[in-house]
Short mmCIF file of C-alpha atoms in Angstrom, two decimals:
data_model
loop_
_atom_site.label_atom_id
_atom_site.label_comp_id
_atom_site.label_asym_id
_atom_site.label_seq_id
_atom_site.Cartn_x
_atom_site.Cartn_y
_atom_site.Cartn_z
CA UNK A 1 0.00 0.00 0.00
CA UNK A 2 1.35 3.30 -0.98
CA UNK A 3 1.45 6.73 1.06
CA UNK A 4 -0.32 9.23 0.42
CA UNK A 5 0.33 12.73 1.36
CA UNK A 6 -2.38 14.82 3.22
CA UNK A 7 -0.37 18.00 2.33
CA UNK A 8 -0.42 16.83 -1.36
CA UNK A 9 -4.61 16.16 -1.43
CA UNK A 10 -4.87 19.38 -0.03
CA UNK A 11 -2.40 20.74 -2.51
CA UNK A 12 -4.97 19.07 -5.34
CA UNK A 13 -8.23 20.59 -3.83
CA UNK A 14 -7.09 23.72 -3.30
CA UNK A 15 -5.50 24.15 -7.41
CA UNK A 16 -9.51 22.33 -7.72
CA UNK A 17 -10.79 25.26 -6.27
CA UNK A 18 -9.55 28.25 -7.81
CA UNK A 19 -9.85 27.00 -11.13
CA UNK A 20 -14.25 25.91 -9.94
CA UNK A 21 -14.20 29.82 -9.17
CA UNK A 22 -12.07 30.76 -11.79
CA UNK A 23 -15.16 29.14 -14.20
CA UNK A 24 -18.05 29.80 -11.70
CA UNK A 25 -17.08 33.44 -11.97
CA UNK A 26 -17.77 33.30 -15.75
CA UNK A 27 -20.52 33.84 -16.66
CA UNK A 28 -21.64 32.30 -20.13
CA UNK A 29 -24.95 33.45 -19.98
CA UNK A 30 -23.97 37.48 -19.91
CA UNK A 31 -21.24 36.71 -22.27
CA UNK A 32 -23.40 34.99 -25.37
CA UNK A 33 -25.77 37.88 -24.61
CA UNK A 34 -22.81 40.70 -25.04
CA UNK A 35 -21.77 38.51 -28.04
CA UNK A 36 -24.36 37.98 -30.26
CA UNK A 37 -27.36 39.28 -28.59
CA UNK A 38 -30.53 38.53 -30.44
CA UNK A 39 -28.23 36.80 -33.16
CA UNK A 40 -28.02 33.90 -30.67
CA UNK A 41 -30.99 32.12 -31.96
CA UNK A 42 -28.58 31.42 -35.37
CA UNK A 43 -27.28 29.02 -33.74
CA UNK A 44 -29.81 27.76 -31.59
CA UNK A 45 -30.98 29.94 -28.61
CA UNK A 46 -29.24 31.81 -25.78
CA UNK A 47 -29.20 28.14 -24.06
CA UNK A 48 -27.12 25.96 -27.00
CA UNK A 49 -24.44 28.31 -27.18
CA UNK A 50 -24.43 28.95 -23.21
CA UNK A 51 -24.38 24.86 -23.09
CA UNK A 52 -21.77 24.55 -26.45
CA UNK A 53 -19.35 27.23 -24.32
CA UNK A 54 -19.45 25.46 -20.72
CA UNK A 55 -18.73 22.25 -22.64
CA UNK A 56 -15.52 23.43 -23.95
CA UNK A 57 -14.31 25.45 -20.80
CA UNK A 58 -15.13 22.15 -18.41
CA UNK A 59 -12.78 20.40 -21.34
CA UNK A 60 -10.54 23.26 -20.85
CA UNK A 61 -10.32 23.11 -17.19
CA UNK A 62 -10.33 19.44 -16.82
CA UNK A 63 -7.58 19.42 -19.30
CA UNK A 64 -5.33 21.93 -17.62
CA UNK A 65 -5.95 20.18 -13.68
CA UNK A 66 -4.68 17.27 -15.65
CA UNK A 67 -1.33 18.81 -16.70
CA UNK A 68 -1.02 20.17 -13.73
CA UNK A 69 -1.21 16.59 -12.11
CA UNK A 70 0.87 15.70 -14.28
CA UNK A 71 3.55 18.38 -13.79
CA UNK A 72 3.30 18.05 -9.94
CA UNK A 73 3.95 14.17 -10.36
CA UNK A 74 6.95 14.84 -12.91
CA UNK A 75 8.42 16.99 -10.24
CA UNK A 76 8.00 14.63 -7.41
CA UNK A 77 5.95 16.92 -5.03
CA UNK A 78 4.13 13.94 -3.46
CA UNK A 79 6.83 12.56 -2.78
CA UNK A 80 8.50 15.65 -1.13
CA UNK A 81 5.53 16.47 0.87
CA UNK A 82 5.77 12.93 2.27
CA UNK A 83 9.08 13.43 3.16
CA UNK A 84 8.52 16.68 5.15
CA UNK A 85 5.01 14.70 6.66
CA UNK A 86 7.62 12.23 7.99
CA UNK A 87 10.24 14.20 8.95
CA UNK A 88 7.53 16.37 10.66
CA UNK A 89 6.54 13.03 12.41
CA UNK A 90 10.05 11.84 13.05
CA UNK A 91 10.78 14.90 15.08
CA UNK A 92 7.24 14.48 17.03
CA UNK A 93 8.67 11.51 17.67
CA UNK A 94 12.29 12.00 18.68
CA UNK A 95 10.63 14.66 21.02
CA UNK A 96 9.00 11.70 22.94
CA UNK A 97 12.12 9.93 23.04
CA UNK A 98 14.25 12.85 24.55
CA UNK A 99 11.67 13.67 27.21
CA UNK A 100 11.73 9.65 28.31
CA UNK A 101 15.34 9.44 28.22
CA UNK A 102 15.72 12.43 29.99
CA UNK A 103 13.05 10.90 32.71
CA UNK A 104 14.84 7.81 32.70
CA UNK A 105 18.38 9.93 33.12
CA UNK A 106 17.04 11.31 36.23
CA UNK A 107 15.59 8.75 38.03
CA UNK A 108 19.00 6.13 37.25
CA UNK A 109 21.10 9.66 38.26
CA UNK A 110 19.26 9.82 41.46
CA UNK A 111 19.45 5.92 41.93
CA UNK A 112 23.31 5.89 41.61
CA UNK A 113 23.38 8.90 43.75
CA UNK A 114 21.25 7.89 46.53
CA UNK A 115 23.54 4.14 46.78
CA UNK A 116 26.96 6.46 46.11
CA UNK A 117 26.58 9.08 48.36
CA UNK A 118 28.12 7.72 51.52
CA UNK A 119 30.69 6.71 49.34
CA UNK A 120 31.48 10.14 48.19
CA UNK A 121 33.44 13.31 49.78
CA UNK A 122 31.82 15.75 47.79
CA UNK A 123 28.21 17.19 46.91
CA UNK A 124 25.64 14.82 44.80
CA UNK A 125 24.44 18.74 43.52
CA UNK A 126 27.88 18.87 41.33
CA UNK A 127 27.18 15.70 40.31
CA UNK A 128 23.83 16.56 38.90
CA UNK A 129 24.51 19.56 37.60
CA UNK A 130 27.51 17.92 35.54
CA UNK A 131 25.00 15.44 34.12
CA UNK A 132 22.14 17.95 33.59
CA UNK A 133 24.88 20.12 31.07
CA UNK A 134 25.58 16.91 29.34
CA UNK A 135 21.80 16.00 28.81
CA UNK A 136 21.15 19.37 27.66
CA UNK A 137 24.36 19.92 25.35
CA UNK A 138 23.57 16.84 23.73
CA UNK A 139 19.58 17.53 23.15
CA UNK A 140 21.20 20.72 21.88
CA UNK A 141 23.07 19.31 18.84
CA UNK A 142 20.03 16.91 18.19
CA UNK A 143 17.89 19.78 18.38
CA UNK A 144 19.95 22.39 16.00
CA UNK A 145 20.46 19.12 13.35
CA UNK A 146 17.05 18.21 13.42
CA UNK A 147 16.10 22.19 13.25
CA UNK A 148 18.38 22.21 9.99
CA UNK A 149 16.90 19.33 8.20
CA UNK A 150 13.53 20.68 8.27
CA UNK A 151 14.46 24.45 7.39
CA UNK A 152 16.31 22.74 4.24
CA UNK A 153 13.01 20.51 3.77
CA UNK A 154 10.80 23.76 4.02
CA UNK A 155 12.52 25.89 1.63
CA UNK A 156 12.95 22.65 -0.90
CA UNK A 157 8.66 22.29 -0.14
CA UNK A 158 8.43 26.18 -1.03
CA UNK A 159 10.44 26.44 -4.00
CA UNK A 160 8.22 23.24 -5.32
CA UNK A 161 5.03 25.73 -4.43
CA UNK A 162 6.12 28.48 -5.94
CA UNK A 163 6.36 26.51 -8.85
CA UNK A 164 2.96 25.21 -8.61
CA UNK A 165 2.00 28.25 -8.17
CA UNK A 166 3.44 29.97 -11.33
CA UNK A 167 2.57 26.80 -13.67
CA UNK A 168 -1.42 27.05 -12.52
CA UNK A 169 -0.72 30.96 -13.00
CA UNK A 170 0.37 30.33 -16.42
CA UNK A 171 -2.57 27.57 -16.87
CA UNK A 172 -5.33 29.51 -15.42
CA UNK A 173 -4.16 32.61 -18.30
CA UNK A 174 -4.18 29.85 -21.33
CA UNK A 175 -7.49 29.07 -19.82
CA UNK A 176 -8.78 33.04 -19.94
CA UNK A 177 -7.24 33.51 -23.24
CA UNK A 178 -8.99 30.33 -24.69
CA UNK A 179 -12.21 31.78 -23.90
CA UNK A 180 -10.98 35.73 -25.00
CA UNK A 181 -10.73 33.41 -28.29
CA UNK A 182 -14.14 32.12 -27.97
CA UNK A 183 -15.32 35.36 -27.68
CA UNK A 184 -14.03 37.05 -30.90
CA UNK A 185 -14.70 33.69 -32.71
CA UNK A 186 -18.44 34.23 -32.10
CA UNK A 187 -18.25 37.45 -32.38
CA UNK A 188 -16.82 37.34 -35.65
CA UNK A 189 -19.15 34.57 -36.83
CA UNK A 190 -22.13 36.99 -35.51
CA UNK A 191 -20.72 39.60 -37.80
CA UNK A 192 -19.84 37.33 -40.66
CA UNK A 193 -23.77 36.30 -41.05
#
């Protein structure tokens, strides 16, 4: 069974819905009446073109969501998103794992104190303190690695939206010049007759 990313469905549904408002804020009906007026019954009413036009721009947009599917597979964005989702998850994780070692740090530090300390000449506070500025060094350089990775991960994930982003740009205005086309077709048929 393959992953899926939730970043990368929500990626899909949100390119989904700006182009559904990009074509619900056309409005097919106003434009066959601004381009042929009463000249629409030539070709079968106000409603065939209206119907002939929302034919060709759900072709249009279905068309350009699939080249943009295909664009975002050919550049691996799935895949990258699933990488940050698991990095994201590896570091919820590792979080976990510091906070019970450190638990587990204390109590065996306290342990070995508590059977040592009639042993010992000097304070068990030194001796905690000493192992609390190891702990924390340590958690440090996990921290700053782990801190690193996903910085490099984020800017990676942005570049790959800006991307997106300029390619569904770039679709969206093939899409609006398409239907600029539509409009001077008809309107030059309309003239033509």
């Amino acid at each position: 069974m393959t992953k899926t990313s939730v970043r990368y469905g929500q990626l899909l549904k949100g390119i989904e819905k700006v182009l559904s408002e990009s074509r619900r804020k056309l409005s097919t009906s106003e434009a066959v009446k601004e381009g042929y007026g009463d000249d629409a019954s030539i070709f079968g009413g106000e409603n065939m073109l209206q119907k002939v036009i929302e034919s060709m721009l759900d072709r249009v947009s279905e068309t350009v969501i699939e080249n943009i599917k295909v664009y975002l597979q050919n550049d691996h964005v799935e895949q990258d998103l699933l990488k940050v989702e698991e990095l994201i998850q590896k570091f919820k994780g590792m979080e976990e794992a510091v906070r019970l070692i450190n638990k587990q740090d204390r109590e065996s530090t306290q342990l070995a104190l508590r059977k040592a300390l009639p042993k010992l000449s000097f304070k068990s506070t030194d001796i905690v303190r000493q192992s609390t500025f190891d702990i924390i060094n340590e958690e440090k350089d996990q921290l700053s690695y782990l801190i690193t990775e996903l910085e490099r991960e984020t800017r990676d994930f942005e570049q790959h939206t800006i991307s997106a982003e300029e390619n569904l740009q770039y679709e969206i205005s093939k899409v609006e010049q398409v239907s600029k086309d539509l409009n001077y077709t008809a309107n030059s048929c309309a003239t033509l007759t």
